[in-house]
Coordinates of C-alpha atoms and ligand atoms in Angstrom, one line a residue:
X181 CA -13.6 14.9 16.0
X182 CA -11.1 12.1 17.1
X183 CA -13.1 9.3 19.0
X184 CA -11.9 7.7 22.1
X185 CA -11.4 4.1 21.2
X186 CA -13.7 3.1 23.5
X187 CA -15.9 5.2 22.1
X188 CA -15.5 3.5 18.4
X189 CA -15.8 0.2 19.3
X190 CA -19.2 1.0 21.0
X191 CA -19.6 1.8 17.1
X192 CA -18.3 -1.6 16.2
X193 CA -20.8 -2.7 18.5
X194 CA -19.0 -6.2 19.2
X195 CA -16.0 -4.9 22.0
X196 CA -15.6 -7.8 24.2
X197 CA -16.5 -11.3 22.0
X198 CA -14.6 -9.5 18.8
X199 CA -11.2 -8.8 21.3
X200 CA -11.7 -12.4 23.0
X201 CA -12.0 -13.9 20.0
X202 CA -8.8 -12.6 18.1
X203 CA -6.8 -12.7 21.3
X204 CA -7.4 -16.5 21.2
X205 CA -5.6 -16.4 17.7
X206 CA -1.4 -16.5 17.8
X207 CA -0.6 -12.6 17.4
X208 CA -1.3 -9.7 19.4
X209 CA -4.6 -7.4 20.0
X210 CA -4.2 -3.9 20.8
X211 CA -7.2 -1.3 21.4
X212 CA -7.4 2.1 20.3
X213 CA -4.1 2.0 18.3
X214 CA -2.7 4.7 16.4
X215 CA -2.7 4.1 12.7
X216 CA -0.6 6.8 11.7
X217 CA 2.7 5.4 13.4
X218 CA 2.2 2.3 10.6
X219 CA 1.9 4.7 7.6
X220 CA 4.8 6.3 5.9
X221 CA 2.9 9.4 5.5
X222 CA 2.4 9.5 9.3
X223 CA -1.5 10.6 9.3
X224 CA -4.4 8.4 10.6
X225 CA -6.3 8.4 14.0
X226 CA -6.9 4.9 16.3
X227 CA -7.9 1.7 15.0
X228 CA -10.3 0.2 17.4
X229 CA -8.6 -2.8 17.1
X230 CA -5.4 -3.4 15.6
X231 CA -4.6 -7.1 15.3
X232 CA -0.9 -8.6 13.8
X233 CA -1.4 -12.3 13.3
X234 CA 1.5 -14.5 13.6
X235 CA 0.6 -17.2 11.5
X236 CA -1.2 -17.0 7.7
X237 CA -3.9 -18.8 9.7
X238 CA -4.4 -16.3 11.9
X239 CA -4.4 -13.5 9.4
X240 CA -7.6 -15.6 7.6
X241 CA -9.2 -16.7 10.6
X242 CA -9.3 -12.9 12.0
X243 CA -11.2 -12.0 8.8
X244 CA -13.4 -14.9 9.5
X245 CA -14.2 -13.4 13.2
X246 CA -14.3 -10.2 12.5
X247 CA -16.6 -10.5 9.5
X248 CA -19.1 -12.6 12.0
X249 CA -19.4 -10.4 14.4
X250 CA -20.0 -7.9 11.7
X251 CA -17.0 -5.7 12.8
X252 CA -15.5 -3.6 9.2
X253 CA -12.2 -5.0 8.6
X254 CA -9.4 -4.1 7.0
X255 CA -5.7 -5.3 5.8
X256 CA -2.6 -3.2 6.2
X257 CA 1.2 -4.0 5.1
X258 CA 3.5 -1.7 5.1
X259 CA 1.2 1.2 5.0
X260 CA 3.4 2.8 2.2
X261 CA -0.1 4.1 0.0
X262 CA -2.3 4.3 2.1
X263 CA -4.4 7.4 3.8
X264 CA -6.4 6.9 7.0
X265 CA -9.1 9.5 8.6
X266 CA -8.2 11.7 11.4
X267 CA -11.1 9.8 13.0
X268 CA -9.2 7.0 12.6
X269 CA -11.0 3.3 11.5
X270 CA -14.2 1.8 13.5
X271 CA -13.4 -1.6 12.8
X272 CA -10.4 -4.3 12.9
X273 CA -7.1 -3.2 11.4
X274 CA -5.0 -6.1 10.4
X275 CA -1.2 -6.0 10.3
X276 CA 0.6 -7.9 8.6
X277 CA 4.3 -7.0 10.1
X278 CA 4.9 -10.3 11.7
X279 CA 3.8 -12.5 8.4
X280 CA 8.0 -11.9 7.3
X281 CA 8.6 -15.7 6.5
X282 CA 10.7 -15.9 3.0
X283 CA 11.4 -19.6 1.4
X284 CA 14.1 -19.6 -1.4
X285 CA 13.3 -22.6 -3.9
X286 CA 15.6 -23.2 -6.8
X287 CA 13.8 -20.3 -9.5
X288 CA 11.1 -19.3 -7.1
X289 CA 10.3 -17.6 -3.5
X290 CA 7.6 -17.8 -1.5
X291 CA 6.9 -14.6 0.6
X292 CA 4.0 -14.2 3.2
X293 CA 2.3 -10.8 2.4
X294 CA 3.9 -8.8 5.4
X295 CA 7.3 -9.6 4.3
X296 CA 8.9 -6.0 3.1
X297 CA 10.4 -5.3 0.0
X298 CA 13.7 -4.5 1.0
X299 CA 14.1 -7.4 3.0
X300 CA 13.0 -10.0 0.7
X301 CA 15.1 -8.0 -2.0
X302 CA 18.0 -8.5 0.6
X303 CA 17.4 -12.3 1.4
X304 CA 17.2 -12.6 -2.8
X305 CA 20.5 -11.0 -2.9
X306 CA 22.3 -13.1 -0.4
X307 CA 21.2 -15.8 -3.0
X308 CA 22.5 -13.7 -6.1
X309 CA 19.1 -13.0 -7.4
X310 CA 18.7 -9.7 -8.9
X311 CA 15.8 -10.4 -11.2
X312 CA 13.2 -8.3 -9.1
X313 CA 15.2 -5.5 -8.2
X314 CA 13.1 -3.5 -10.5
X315 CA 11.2 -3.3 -6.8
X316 CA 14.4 -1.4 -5.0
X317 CA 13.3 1.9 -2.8
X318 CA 9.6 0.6 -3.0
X319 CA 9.0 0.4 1.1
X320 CA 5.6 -1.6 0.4
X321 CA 4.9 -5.1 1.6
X322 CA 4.4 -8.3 -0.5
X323 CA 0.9 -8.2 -0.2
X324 CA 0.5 -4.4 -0.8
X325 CA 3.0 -4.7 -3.7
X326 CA 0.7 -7.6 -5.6
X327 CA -2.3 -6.0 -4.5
X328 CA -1.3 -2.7 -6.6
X329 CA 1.2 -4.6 -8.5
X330 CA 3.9 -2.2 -8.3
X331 CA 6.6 -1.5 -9.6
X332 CA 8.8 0.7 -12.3
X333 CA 7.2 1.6 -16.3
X334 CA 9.7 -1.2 -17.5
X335 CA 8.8 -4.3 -15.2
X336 CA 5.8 -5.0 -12.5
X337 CA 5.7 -7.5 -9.7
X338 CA 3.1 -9.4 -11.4
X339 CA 5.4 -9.9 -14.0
X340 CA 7.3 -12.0 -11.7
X341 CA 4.1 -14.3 -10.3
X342 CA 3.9 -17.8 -10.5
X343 CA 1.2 -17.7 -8.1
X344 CA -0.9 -15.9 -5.5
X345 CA -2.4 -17.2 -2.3
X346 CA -5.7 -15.3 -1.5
X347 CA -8.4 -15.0 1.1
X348 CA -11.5 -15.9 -1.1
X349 CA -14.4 -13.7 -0.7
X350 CA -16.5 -16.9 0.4
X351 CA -13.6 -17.2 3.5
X352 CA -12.1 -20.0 1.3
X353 CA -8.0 -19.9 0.5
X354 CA -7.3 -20.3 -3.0
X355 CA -4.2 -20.3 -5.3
X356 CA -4.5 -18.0 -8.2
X357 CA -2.1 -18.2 -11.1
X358 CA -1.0 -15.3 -12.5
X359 CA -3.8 -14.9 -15.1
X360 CA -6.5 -15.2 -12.6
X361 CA -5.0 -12.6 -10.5
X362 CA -5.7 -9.9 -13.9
X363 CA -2.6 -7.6 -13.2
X364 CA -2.8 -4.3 -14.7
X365 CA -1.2 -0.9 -14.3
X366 CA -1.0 -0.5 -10.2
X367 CA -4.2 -2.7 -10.7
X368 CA -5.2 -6.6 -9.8
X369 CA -8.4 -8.4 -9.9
X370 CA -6.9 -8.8 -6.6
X371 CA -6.9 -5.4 -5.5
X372 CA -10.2 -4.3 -7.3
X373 CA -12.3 -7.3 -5.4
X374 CA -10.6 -6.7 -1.8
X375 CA -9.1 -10.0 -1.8
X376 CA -6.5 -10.2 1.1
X377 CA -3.5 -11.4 0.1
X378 CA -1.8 -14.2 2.3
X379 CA 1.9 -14.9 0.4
X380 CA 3.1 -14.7 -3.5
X381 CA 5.4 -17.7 -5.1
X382 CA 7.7 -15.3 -7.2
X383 CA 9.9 -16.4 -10.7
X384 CA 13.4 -14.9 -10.0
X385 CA 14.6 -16.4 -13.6
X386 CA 13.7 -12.5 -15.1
X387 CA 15.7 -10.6 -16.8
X388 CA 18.3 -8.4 -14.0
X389 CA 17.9 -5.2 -13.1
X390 CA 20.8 -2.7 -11.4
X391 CA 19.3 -1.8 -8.0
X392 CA 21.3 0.4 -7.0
X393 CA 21.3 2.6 -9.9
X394 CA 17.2 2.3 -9.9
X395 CA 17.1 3.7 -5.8
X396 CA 20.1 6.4 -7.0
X397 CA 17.6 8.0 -9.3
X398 CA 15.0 7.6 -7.2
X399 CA 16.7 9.6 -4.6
X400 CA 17.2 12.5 -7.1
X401 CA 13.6 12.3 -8.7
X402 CA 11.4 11.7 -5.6
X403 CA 11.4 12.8 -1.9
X404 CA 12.2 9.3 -0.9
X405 CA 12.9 10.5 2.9
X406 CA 10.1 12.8 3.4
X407 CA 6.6 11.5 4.6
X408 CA 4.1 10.4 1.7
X409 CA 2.2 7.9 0.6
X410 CA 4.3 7.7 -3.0
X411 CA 2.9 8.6 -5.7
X412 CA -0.6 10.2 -4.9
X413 CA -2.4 9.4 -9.1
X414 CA -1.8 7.1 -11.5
X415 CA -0.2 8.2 -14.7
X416 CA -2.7 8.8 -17.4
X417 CA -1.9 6.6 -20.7
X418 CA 1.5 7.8 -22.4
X419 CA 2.0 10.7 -20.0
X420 CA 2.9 11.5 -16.1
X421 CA 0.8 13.0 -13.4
X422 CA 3.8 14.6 -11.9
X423 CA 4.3 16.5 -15.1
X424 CA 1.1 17.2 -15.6
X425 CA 0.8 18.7 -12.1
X426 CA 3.6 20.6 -12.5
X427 CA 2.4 21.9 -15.8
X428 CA -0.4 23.3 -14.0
X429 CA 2.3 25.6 -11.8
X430 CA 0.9 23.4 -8.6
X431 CA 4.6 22.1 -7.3
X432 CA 4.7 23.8 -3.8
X433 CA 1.4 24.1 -3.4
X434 CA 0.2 24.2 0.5
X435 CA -3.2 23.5 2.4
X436 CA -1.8 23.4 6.2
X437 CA 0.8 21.1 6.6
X438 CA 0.5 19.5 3.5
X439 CA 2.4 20.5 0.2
X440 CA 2.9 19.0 -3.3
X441 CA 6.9 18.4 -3.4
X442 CA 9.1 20.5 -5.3
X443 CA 11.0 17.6 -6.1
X444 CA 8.3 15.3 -7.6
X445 CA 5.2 16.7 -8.2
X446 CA 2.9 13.8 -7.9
X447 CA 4.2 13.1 -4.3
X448 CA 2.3 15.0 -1.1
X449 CA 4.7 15.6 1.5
X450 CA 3.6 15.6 5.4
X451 CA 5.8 18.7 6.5
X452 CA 4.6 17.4 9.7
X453 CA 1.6 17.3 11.5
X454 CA -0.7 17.7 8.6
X455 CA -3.8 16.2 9.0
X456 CA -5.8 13.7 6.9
X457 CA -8.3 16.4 5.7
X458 CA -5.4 18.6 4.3
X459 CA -4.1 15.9 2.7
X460 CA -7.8 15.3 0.9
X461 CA -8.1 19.7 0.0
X462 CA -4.8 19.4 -1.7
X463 CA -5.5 16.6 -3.8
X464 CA -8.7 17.7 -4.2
X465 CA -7.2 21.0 -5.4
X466 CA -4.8 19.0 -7.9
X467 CA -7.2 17.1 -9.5
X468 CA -9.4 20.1 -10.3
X469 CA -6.4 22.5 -11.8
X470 CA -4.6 19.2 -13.4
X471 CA -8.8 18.9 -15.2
X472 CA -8.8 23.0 -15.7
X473 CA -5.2 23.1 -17.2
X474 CA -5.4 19.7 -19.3
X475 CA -9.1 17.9 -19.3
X476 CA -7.3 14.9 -17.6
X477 CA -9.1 13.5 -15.2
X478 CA -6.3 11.9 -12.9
X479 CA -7.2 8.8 -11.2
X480 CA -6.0 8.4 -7.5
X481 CA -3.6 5.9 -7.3
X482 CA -3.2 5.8 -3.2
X483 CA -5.9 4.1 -1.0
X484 CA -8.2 6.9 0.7
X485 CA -9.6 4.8 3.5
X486 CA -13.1 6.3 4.6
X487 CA -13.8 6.9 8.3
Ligands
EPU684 N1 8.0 15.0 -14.4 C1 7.9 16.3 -14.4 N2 7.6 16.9 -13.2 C2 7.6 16.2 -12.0 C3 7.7 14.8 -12.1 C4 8.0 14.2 -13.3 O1 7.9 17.0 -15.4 O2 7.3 16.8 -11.0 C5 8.3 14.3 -15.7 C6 9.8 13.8 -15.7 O3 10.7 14.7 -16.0 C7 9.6 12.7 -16.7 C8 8.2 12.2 -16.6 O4 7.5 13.2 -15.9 O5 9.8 13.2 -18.0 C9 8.1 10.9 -15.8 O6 8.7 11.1 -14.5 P1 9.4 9.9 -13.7 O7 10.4 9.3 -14.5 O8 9.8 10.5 -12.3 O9 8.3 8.8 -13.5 P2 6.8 8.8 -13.1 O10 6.0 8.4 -14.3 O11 6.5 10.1 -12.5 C10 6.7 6.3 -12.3 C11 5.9 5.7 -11.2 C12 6.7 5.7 -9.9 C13 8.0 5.0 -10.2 C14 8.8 5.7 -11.3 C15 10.1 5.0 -11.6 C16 3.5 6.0 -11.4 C17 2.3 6.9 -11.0 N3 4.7 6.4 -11.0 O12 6.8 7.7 -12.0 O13 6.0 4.9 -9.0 O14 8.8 5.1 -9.0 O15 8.0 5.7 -12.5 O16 10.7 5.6 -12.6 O17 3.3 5.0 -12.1 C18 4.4 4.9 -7.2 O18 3.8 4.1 -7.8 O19 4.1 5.2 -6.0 C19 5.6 5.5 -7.8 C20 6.3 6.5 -7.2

């Protein structure tokens, strides 16, 4: 059942102080907005507040706020792995879009967390840096990217940090050097305590990669303009969910408007229209015939946000 927003932030329980509070902050405070407009799958129902700070301030001191008046809370870059409920979320989503602000030092950058991929791949380019184009036809965000540190098999973006700014979970900002922020494969300490991310310093003195050539097979391999979250599991050790879900005959594979690609099998495509609980059945369905076919237990590698 989709819930008016009014109706959710009864839920929240905290309406008028929690909206007069964050509309004090520089940024902007919408009710009742739909999520799945800022997801590249396209699915998701109304946040009951969606909030985009303008300053890294803002961004911590809406945590702050929300967390005080006891409201759930939640982060959102580019929405590029992310899966919301029809329902949509009771709470406060926060948006990074407007967080874009890139510094160029001599070996380094500095990114705020909603600072996209591409761009900041662009701005590095202007500047002859092609040391983390490893990340090329990634649509995520800074903060998402570090978060899940993402990237190809042959280079992550944590490979790249010199440093991490954080929202601690005692509200504090902290600077965490690349050890403390434990990357692993599309893993972080980072991601697996909920630690918002507010910008990353970033070595570009790596080894180059060939951009172009990386998005050209991309665009071959994976249904790179269709609507997904990217790839839906993690690769088990020394193999590939997409084979493996392939092996088990699932490529093409329906429930409503969703379908496993034909393309890339570890990619759900949004035909259009599907909604969030199709999505779920079909992975659902994957993970049980990848386990009958195999005994691999795939791990989800996409963020299934609970309503
Ligand atoms: N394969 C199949 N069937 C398929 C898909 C793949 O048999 O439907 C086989 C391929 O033929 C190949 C092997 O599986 O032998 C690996 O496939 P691929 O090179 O496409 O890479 P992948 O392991 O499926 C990983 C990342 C991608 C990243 C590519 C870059 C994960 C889960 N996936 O995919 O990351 O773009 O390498 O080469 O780590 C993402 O994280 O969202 C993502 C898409």
């Amino acid at each position: 059942m989709l819930l008016e927003g009014g109706e959710l932030l009864h839920r929240v329980g905290c309406d008028p102080a929690l909206v007069a509070a964050l509309s004090a902050l520089p940024g902007q405070v919408e009710r009742n907005a739909p999520l799945a407009t800022l997801t590249t799958i396209g699915i998701g129902g109304p946040a009951a507040i969606l909030f985009a700070p303008e300053t890294a301030d803002a961004l911590v001191e809406a945590i702050a706020i929300s967390s005080r008046l006891g409201a759930p809370c939640l982060v959102l870059g580019a929405g590029s792995n992310v899966l919301f409920p029809d329902a949509g979320y009771p709470g406060v989503v926060i948006v990074t879009r407007a967080l874009s602000h890139v510094r160029l030092h001599d070996r380094t950058v500095d990114a705020l967390c909603g600072v996209r991929l591409p761009s900041l791949l662009s701005a590095l380019h202007d500047s002859g840096w092609h040391s983390l184009d490893f990340l090329s036809g990634i649509p995520g965000s800074v903060g998402g990217a570090i978060a899940m540190n993402a990237g190809i098999p042959a280079r992550a973006i944590g490979d790249a940090v010199e440093a991490v700014t954080v929202r601690d979970a005692d509200g504090a900002v902290r600077v965490l050097d690349r050890d403390a922020c434990g990357f692993a494969y599309r893993g972080s300490a980072i991601r697996a305590s909920r630690l918002p991310v507010v910008s990353a310093l970033l070595r570009l003195d790596g080894p180059a990669f060939d951009g172009a050539a990386l998005l050209a097979a991309r665009r071959k391999r994976q249904p790179i303009a269709a609507r997904t979250a990217g790839c839906v599991f993690k690769n088990p050790l020394n193999d590939s969910a997409g084979r493996l879900i392939e092996g088990a005959g699932l490529k093409g594979l329906r429930v409503g408007r969703a379908k496993v690609s034909e393309l890339h099998a570890n990619f759900i495509v949004n035909l259009g229209g599907a909604r969030c609980a199709e999505i779920r059945k079909l992975i659902d369905i994957v993970h049980q015939k990848v386990y009958k076919s195999f005994q691999i237990s795939l791990e989800l590698e996409i963020e299934v946000i609970e309503g």
